[in-house]
Coordinates of C-alpha atoms in Angstrom, one line a residue:
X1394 CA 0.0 0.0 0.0
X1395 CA 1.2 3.7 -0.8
X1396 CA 0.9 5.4 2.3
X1397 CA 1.4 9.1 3.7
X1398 CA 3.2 9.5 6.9
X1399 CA 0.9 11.9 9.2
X1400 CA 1.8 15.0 10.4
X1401 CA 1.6 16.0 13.6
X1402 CA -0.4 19.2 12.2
X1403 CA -3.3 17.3 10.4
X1404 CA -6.4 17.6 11.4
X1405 CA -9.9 15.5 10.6
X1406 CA -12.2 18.0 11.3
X1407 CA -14.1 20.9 9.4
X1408 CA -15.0 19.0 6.4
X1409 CA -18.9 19.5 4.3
X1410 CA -21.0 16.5 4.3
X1411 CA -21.5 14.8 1.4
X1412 CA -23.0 16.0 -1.7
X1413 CA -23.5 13.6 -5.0
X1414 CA -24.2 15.1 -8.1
X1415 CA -27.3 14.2 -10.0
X1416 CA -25.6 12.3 -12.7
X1417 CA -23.9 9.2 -13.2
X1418 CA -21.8 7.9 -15.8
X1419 CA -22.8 5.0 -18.2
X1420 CA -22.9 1.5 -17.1
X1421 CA -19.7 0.0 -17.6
X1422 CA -21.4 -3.7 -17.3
X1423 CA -24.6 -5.1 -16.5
X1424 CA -23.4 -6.2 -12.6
X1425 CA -21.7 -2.6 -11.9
X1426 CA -22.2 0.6 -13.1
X1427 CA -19.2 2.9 -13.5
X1428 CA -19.3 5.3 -10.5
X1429 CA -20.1 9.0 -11.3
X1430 CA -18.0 11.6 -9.6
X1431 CA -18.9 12.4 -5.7
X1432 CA -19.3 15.8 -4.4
X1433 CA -17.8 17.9 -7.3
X1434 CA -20.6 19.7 -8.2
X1435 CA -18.4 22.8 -6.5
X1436 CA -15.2 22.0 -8.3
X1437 CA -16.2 22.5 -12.2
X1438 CA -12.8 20.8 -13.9
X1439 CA -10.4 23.0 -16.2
X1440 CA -11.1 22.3 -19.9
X1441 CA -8.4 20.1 -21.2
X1442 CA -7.2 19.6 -17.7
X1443 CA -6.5 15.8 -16.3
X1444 CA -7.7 15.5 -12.7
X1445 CA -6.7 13.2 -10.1
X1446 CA -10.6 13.1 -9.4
X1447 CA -11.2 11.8 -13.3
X1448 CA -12.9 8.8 -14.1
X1449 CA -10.8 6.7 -16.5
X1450 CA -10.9 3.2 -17.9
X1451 CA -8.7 1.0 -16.5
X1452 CA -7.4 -1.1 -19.3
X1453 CA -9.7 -3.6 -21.0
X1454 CA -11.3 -4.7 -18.0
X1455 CA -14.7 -2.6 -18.4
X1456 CA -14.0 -1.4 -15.0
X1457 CA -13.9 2.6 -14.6
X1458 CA -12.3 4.2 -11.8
X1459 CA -10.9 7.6 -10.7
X1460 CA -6.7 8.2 -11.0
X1461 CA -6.5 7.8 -7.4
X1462 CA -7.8 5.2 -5.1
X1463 CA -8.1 5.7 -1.0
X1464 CA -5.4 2.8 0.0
X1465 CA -6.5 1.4 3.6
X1466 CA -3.4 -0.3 5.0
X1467 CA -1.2 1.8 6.2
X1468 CA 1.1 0.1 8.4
X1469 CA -0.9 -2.5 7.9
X1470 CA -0.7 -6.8 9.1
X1471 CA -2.6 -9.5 10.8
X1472 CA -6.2 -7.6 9.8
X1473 CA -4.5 -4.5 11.6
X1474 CA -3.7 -1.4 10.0
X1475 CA -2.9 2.5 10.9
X1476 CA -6.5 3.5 9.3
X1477 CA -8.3 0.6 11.4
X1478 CA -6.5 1.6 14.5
X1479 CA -7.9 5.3 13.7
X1480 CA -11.2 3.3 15.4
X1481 CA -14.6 3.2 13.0
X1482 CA -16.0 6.5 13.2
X1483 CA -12.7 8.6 12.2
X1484 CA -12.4 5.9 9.4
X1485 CA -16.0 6.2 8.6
X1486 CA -15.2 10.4 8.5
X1487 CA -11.9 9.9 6.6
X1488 CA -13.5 7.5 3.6
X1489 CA -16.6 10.2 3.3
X1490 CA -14.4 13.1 3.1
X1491 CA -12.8 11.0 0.1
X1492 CA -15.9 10.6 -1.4
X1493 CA -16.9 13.9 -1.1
X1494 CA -13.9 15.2 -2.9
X1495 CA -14.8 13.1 -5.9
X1496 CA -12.5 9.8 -5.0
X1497 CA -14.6 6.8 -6.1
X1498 CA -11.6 4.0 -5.9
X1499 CA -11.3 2.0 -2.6
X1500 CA -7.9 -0.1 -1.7
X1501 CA -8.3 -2.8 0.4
X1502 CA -6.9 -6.4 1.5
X1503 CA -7.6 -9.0 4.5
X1504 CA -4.1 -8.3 5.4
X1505 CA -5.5 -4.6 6.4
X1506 CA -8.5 -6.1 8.5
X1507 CA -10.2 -3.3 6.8
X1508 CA -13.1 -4.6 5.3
X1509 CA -16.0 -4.3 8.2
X1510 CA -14.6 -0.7 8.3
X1511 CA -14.9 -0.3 4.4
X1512 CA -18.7 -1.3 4.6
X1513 CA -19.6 0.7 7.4
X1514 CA -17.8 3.8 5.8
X1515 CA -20.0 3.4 2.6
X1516 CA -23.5 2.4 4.4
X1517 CA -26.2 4.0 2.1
X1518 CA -23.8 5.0 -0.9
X1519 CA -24.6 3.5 -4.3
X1520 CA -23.1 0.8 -5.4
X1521 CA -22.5 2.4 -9.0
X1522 CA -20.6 4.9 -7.1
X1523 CA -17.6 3.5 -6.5
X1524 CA -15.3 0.9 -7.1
X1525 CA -13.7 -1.7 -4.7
X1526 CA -10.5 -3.6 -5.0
X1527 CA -9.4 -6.4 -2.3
X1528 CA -6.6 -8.9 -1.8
X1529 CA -6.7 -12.2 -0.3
X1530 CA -3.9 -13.4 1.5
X1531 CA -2.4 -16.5 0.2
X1532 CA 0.0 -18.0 3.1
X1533 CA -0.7 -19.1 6.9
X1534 CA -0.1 -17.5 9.1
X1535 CA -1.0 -17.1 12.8
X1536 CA -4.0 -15.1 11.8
X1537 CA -4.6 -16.3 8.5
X1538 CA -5.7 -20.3 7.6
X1539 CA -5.9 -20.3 3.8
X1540 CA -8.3 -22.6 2.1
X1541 CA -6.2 -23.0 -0.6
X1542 CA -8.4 -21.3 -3.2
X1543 CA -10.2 -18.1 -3.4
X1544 CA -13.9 -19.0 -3.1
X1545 CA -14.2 -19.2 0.6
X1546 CA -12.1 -15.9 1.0
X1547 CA -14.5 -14.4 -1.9
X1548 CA -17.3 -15.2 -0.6
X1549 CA -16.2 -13.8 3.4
X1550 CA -15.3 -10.8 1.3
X1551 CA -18.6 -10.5 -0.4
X1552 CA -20.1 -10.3 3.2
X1553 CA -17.8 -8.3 5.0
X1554 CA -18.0 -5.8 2.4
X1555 CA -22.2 -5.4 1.8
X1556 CA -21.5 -6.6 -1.8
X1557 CA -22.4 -8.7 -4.4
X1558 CA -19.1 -8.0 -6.7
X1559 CA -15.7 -7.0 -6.1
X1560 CA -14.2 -5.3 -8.9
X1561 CA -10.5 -6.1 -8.4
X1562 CA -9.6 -8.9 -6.4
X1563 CA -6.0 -9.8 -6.3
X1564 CA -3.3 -12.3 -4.5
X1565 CA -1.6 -10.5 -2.0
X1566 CA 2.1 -10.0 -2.1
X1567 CA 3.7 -12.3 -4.6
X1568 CA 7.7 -12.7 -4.0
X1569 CA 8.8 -14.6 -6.8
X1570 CA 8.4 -15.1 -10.5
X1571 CA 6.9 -18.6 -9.7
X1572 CA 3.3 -17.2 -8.0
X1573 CA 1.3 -18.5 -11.0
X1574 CA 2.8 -22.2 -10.6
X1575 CA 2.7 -22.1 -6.7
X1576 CA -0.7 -20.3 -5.9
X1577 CA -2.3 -22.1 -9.2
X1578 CA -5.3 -23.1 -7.6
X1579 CA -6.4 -19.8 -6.3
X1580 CA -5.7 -18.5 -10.1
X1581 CA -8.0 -21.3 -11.3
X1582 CA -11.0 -20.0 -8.6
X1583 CA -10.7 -16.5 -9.3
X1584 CA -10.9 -16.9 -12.9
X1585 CA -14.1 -19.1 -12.5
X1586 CA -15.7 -16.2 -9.7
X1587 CA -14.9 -14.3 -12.7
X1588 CA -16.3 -16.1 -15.4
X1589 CA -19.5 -16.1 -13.0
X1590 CA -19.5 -12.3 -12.8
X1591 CA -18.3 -12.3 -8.5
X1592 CA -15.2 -10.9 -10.0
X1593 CA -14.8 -7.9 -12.6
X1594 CA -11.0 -8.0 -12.7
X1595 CA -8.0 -10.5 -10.9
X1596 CA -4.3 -9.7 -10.7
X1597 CA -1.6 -9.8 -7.6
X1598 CA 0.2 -7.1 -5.8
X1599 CA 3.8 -7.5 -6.2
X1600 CA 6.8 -7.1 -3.8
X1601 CA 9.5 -8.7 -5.9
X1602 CA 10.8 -7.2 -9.1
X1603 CA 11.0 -11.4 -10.4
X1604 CA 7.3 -11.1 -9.6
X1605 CA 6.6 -8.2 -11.4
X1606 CA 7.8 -9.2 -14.6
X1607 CA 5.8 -12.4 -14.5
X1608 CA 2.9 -10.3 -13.7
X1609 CA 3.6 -8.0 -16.7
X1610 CA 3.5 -10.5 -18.9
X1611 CA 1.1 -13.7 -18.0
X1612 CA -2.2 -13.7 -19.6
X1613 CA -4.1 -14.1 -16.4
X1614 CA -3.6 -11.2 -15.1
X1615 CA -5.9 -8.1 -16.0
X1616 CA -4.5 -5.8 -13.3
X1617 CA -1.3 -5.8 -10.8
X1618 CA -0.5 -3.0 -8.0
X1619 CA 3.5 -2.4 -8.3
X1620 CA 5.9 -0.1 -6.3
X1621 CA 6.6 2.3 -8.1
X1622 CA 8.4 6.1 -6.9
X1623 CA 11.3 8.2 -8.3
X1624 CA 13.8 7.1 -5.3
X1625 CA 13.4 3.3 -5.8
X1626 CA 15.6 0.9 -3.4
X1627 CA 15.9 3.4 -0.7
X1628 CA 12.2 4.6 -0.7
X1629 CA 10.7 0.6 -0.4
X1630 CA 10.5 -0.5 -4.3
X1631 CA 10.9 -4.1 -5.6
X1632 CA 14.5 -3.0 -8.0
X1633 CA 15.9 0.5 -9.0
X1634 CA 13.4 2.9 -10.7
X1635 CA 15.8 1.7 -14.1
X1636 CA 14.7 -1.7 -13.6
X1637 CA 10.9 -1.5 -12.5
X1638 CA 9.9 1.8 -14.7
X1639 CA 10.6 -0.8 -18.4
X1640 CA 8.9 -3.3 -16.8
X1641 CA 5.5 -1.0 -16.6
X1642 CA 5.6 0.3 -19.4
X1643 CA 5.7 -2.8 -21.1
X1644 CA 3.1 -4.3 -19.0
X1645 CA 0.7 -1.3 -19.9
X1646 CA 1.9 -2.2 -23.7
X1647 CA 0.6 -5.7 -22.9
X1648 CA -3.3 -4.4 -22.2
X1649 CA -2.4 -4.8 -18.3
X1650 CA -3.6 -2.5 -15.7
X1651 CA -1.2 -1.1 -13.7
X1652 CA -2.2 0.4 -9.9
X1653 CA 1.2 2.5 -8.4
X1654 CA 1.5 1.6 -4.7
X1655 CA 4.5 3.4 -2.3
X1656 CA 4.0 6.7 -4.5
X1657 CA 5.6 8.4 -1.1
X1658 CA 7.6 5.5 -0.5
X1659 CA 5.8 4.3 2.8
X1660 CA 6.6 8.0 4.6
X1661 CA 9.7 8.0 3.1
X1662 CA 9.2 10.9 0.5
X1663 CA 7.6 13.4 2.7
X1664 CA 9.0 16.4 2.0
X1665 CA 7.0 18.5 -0.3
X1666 CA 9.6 18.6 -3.5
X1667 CA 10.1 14.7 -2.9
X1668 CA 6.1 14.2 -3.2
X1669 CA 5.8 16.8 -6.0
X1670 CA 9.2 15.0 -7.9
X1671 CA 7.6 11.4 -7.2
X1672 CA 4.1 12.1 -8.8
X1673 CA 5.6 14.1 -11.6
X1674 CA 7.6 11.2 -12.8
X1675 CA 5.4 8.6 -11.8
X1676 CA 2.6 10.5 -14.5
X1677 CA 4.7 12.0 -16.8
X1678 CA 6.1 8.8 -17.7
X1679 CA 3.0 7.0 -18.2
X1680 CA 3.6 3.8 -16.1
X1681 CA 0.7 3.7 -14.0
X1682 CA -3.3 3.6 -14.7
X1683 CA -3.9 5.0 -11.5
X1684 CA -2.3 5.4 -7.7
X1685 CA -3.6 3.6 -4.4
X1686 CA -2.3 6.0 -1.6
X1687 CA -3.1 5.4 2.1
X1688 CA -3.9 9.0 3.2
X1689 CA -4.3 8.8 7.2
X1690 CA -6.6 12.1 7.6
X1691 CA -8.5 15.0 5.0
X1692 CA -5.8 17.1 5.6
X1693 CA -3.8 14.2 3.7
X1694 CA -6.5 13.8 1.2
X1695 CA -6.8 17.2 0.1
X1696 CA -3.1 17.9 -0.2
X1697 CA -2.5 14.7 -2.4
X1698 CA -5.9 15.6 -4.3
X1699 CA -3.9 19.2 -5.2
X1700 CA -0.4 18.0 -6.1
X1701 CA -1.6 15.3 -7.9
X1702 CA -4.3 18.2 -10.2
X1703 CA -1.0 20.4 -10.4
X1704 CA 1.7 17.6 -12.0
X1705 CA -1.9 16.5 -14.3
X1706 CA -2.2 19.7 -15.6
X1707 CA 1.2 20.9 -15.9

């Protein structure tokens, strides 16, 4: 997960409530709509101007979603993370604010022990209105008893979520190039939960630059989240920015869909010019669809909303 480091100054107060605008965009399938933008009937976009608050089409996969996604697991293990441990109504607060700046992408995992928090946040929101990616965990561990598949984990996301669909659903931290061989059989489930329509879109999060370039290349795979910043090693990436950044690229040449993860490398970037650097050559070389970012408070939110508008426009 990409995640801001908070700051002793941010504050989650003195936000609006939200407003949704009237319209929605087209259907982008007969399960899920695509989501229209929330609460941006105030903030009328600049003609010929990208937004990080624009709807775009993520690859081939039908699925629509906005540039950047609200990541959930911060500092996050063993269904614990930083935005969980912010207690349900603060997360509940923080996810609306999202919303109500026009972010209509969720991050999630079972790793983060995120989703009853997720649901709760987005009680009486449409469904059409946003879009919701999730990651099962593959390996036991002291927390986590694996069935072996993805059907059982599916179907406890399903319910711990309020949904009938998950529109990204990936395998959670793959560590060598050999993940398709050794987690086959959860491939084999999530491509029949997909083939039934449970599923819009199935990929894997990578943390292993072997990984990656399986991932870029192996016909399962409709979407993957990579690490991806402009300090690599040193700011928590997989290789060197000269290694990961061809491997993108040719991955987004290959009809995959790639989600950018440690943008800020895990609170490593914080200064403003190192944010500013990062998303500049994150977008300006093309090698991400869109950004998952674990922002921790609407001060957060706002702030990434706004750097991410200027390096868009520029």
């Amino acid at each position: 997960m990409c995640n801001q480091k908070p700051s002793a100054n941010d504050d989650t107060r003195g936000y609006s409530r939200r407003q949704f605008i009237t319209t929605a965009l087209a259907s982008a399938g007969a399960l899920v709509a695509s989501p229209a933008l929330l609460g941006a009937a105030d903030a009328p976009k600049k003609v010929g101007k990208s937004r990080a608050t624009d709807i775009v089409a993520l690859g081939t996969t039908g699925i629509k979603a906005t540039r950047l996604a609200h990541g959930t697991g911060w500092n996050g293990g063993a269904r614990s993370s930083a935005h969980t441990r912010l207690g349900e109504k603060a997360f509940t607060e923080l996810i609306r604010h999202s919303l109500d700046q026009g972010i209509a992408f969720i991050d999630t995992a079972d790793l983060y022990g995120a989703h009853p928090y997720v649901a709760t946040a987005l009680k009486g929101v449409p469904r059409d209105r946003y879009i919701l990616s999730s990651k099962i965990w593959p390996r036991k561990e002291f927390w986590n008893s694996p069935s072996g598949g993805a059907k059982e984990e599916v179907d406890r996301f399903r319910k711990e979520l309020h949904t009938d669909v998950l529109d990204i659903c990936l395998i959670h931290c793959m560590t060598n190039s050999e993940w398709p061989k050794e987690f086959e059989r959860i491939r084999d489930e999530l491509s029949e939960l997909k083939q039934k329509g449970v599923v819009r879109a199935v990929g894997v999060s990578c943390h292993d630059l072997g990984a990656l370039k399986t991932a870029a290349v192996h016909p399962w795979v409709d979407v993957f989240i990579a690490r991806i910043n402009n300090a690599g090693k040193e700011a928590e990436m997989d290789a060197s920015v000269e290694e990961v950044a061809p491997v993108l690229k040719q991955a987004r040449a290959n009809g995959k869909v790639v989600l950018g993860m440690k943008i800020f490398g895990a609170g490593k970037l914080t200064k403003p010019q190192q944010m500013d650097a990062s998303l500049k050559y994150v977008f300006e070389n093309r090698l991400v669809d869109a950004v998952t970012i674990g922002m921790m408070n609407p001060n957060q939110v706002n702030d990434t909303i706004r750097r991410l508008d200027k390096v868009l426009s520029a």
